[in-house]
PDB file of C-alpha atoms in Angstrom:
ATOM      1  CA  UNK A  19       0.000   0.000   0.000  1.00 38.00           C
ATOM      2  CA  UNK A  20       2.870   2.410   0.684  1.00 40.00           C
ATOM      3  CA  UNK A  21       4.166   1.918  -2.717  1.00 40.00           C
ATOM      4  CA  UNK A  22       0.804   3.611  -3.750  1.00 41.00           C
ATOM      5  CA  UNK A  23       1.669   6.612  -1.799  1.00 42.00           C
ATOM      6  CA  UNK A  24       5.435   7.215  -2.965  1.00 42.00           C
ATOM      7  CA  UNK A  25       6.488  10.360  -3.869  1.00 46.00           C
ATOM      8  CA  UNK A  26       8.117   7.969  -6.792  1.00 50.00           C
ATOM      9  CA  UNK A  27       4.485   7.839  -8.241  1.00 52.00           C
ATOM     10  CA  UNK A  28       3.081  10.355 -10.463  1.00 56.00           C
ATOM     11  CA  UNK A  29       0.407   9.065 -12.121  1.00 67.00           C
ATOM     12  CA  UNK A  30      -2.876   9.322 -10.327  1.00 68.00           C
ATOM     13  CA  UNK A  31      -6.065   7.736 -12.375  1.00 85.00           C
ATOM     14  CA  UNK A  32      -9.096  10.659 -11.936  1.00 91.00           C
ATOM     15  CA  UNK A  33     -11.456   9.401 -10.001  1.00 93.00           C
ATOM     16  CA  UNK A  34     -14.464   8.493 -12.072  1.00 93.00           C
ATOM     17  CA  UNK A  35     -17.372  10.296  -9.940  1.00 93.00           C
ATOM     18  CA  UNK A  36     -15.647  13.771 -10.062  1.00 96.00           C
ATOM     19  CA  UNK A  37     -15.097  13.144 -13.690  1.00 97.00           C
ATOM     20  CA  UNK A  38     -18.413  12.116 -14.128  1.00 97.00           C
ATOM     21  CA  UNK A  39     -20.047  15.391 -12.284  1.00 97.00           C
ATOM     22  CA  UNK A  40     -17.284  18.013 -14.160  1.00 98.00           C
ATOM     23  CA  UNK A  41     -18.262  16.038 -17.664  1.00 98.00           C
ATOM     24  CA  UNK A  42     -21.798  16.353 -16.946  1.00 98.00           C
ATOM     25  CA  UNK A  43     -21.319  20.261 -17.615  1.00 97.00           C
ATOM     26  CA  UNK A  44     -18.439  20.494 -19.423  1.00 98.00           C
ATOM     27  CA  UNK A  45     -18.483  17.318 -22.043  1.00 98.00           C
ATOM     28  CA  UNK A  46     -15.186  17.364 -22.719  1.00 98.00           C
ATOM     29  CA  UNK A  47     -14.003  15.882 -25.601  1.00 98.00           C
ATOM     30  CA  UNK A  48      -9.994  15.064 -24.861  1.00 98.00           C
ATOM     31  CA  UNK A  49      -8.188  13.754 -22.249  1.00 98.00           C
ATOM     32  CA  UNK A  50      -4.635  15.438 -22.424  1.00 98.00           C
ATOM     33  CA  UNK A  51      -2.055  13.158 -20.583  1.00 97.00           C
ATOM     34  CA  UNK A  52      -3.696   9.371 -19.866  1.00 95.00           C
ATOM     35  CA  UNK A  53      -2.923   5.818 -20.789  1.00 94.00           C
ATOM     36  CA  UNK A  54      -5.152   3.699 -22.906  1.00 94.00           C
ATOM     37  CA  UNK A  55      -6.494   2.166 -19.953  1.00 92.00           C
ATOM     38  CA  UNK A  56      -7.497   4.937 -18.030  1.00 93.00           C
ATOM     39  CA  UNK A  57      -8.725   7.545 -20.748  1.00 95.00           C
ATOM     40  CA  UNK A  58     -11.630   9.643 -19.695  1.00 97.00           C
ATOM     41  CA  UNK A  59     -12.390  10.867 -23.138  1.00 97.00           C
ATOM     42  CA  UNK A  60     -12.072   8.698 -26.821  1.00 97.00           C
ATOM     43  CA  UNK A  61      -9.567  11.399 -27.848  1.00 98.00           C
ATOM     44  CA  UNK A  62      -6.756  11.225 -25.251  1.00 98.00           C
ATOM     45  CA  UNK A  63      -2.823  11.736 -25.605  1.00 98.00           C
ATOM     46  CA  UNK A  64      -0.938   8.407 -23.927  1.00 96.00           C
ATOM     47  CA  UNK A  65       2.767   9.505 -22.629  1.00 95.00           C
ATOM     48  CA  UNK A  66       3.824   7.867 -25.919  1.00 97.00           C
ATOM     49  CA  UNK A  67       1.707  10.811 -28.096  1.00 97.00           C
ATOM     50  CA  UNK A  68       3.407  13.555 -25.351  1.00 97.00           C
ATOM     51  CA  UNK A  69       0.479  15.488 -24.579  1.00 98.00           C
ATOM     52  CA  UNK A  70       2.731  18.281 -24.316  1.00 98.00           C
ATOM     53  CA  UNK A  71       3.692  18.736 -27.931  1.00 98.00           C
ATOM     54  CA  UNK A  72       0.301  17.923 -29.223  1.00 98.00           C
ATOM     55  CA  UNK A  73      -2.361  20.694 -29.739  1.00 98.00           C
ATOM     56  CA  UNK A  74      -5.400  20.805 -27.611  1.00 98.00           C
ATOM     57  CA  UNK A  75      -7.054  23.724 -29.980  1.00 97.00           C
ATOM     58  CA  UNK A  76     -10.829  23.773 -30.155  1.00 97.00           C
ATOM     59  CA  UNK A  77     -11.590  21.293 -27.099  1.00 98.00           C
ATOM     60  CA  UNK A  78     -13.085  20.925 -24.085  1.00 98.00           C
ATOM     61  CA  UNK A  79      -9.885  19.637 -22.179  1.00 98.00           C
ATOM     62  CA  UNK A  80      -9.241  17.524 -18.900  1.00 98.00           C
ATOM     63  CA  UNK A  81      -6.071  17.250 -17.182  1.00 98.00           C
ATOM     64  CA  UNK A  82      -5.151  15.076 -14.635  1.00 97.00           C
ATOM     65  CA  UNK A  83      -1.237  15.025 -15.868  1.00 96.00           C
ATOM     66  CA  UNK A  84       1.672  13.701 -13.851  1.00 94.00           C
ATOM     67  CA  UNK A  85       2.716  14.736 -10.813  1.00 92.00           C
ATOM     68  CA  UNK A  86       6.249  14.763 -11.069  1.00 92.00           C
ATOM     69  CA  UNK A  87       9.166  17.112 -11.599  1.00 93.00           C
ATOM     70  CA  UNK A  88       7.233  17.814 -14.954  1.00 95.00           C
ATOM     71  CA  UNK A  89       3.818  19.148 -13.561  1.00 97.00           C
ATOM     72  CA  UNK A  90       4.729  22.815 -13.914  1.00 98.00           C
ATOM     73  CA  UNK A  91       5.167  22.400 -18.034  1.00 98.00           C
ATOM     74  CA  UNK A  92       1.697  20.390 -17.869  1.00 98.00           C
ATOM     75  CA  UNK A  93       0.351  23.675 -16.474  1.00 98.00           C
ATOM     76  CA  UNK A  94       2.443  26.140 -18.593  1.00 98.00           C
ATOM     77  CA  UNK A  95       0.708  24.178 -21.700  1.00 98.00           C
ATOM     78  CA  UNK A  96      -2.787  24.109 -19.752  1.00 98.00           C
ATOM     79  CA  UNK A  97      -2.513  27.924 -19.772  1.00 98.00           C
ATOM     80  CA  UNK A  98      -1.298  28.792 -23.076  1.00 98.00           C
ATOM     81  CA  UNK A  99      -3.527  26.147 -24.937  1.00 98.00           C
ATOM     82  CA  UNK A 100      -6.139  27.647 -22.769  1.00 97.00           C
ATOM     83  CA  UNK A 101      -5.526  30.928 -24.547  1.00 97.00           C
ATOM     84  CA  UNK A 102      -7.045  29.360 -27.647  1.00 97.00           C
ATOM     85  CA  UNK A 103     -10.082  30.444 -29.572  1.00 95.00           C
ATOM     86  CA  UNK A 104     -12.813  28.263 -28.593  1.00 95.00           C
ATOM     87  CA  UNK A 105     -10.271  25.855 -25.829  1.00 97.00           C
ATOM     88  CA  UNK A 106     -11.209  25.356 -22.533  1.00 98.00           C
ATOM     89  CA  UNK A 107      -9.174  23.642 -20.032  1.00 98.00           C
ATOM     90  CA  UNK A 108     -10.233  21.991 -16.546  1.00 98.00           C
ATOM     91  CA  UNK A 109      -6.970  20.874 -14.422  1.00 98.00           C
ATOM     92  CA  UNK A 110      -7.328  18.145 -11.417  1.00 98.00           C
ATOM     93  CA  UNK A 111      -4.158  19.093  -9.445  1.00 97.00           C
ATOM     94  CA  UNK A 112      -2.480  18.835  -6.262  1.00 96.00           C
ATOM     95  CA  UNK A 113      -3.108  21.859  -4.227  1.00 97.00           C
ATOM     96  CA  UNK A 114       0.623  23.258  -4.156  1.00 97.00           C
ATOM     97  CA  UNK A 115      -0.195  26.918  -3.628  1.00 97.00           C
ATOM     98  CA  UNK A 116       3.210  27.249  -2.673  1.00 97.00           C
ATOM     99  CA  UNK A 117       4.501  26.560  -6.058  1.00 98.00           C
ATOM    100  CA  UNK A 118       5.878  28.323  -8.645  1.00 98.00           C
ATOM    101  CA  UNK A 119       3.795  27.055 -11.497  1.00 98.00           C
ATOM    102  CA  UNK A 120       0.948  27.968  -9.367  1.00 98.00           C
ATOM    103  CA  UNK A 121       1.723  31.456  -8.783  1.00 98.00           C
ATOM    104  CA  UNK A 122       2.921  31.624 -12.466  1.00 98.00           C
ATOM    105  CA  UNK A 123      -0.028  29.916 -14.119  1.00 98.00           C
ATOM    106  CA  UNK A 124      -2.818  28.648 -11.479  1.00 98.00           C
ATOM    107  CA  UNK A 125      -3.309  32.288  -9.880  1.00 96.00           C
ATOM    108  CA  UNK A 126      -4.245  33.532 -13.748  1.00 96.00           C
ATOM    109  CA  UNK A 127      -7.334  31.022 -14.281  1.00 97.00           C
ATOM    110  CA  UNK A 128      -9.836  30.196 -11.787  1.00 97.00           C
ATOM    111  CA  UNK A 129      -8.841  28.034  -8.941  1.00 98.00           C
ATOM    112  CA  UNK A 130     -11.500  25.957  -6.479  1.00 98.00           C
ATOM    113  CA  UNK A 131      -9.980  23.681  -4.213  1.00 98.00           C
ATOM    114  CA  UNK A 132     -11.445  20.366  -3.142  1.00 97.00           C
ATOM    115  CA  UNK A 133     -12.243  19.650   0.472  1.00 96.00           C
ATOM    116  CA  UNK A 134     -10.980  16.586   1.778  1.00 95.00           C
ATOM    117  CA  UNK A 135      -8.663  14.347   0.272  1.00 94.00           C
ATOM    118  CA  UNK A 136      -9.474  12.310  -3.212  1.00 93.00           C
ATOM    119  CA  UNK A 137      -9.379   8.548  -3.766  1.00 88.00           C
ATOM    120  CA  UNK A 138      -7.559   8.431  -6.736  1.00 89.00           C
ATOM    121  CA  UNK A 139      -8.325   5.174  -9.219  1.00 82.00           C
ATOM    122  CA  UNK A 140      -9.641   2.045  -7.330  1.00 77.00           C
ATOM    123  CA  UNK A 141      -7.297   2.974  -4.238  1.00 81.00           C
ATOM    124  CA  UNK A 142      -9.117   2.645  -0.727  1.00 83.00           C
ATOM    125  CA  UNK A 143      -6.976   4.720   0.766  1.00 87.00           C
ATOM    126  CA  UNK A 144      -7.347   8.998   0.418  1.00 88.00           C
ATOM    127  CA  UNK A 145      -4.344  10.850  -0.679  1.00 89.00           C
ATOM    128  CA  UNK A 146      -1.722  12.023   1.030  1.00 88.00           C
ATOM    129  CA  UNK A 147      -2.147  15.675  -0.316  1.00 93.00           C
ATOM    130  CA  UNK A 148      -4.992  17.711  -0.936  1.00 95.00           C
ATOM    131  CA  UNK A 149      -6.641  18.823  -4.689  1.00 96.00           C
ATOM    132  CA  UNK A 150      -7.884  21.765  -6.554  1.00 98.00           C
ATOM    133  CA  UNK A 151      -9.151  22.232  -9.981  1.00 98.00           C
ATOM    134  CA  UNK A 152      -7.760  24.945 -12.279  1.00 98.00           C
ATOM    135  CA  UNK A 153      -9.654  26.163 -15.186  1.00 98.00           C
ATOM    136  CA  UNK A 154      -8.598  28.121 -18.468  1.00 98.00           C
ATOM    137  CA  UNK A 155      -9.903  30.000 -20.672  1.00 96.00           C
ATOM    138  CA  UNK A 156      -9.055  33.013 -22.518  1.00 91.00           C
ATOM    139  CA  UNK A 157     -12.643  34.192 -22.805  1.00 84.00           C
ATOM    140  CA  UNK A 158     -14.008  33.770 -19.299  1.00 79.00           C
ATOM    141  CA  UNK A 159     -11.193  34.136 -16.836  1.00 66.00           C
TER     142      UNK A 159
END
């Protein structure tokens, strides 16, 4: 179970209900940074496609990316792409305020932060870090 927890770990499957309630009103229609098995939308980018050289133009966009030493260039793309004509971007991150890719980035769209911890994929356990979602788009924020 610890293994679950590591700080080695950065890929945290969305959990399904919160996906389900954000799709509900958004209907998004890619996933940006998944695996095959996990993919919340038909049109998803796998860490083979690199997410963050693809373009995300024109969709409705979730983004649960990696939580590793990369996150802050998953947000720095969130943000631009969200810059887009007709792009809008909804984030499920750890709640890092003390970050510089959120004071860069996060601060600039609209934040809400989660209360209590998430179960992320089929895990029984909460995690060991709290959430927020970040949202982008050029238009509305």
């Amino acid at each position: 179970m610890q293994a679950q927890f590591s700080s080695q770990k950065d890929d945290w499957e969305t959990p399904q209900e919160l996906f389900d309630q954000l799709d509900r009103m958004f209907h998004f229609t890619l996933d940006a940074a998944s695996s095959d098995e996990n993919a919340k939308c038909q049109k998803h980018f796998t860490a083979e496609d690199d997410g963050l050289k693809q373009d995300w133009g024109g969709h409705t966009v979730w983004l649960n990316p990696p939580y590793g030493r990369q996150i802050g260039k998953w947000v720095q793309k969130a943000f631009e792409e969200g810059q887009k004509p007709h792009t809008f971007i909804v984030c499920l991150l750890p709640a890092r305020t003390d970050t510089a890719w959120f004071h860069d980035y996060c601060r600039r769209g609209y934040v809400q932060f989660i209360r209590g911890r998430l179960k992320f994929g089929r895990s029984k356990n909460s995690a060991p870090f709290p959430s927020m979602l970040v949202f982008f788009n050029k238009d509305i924020f």
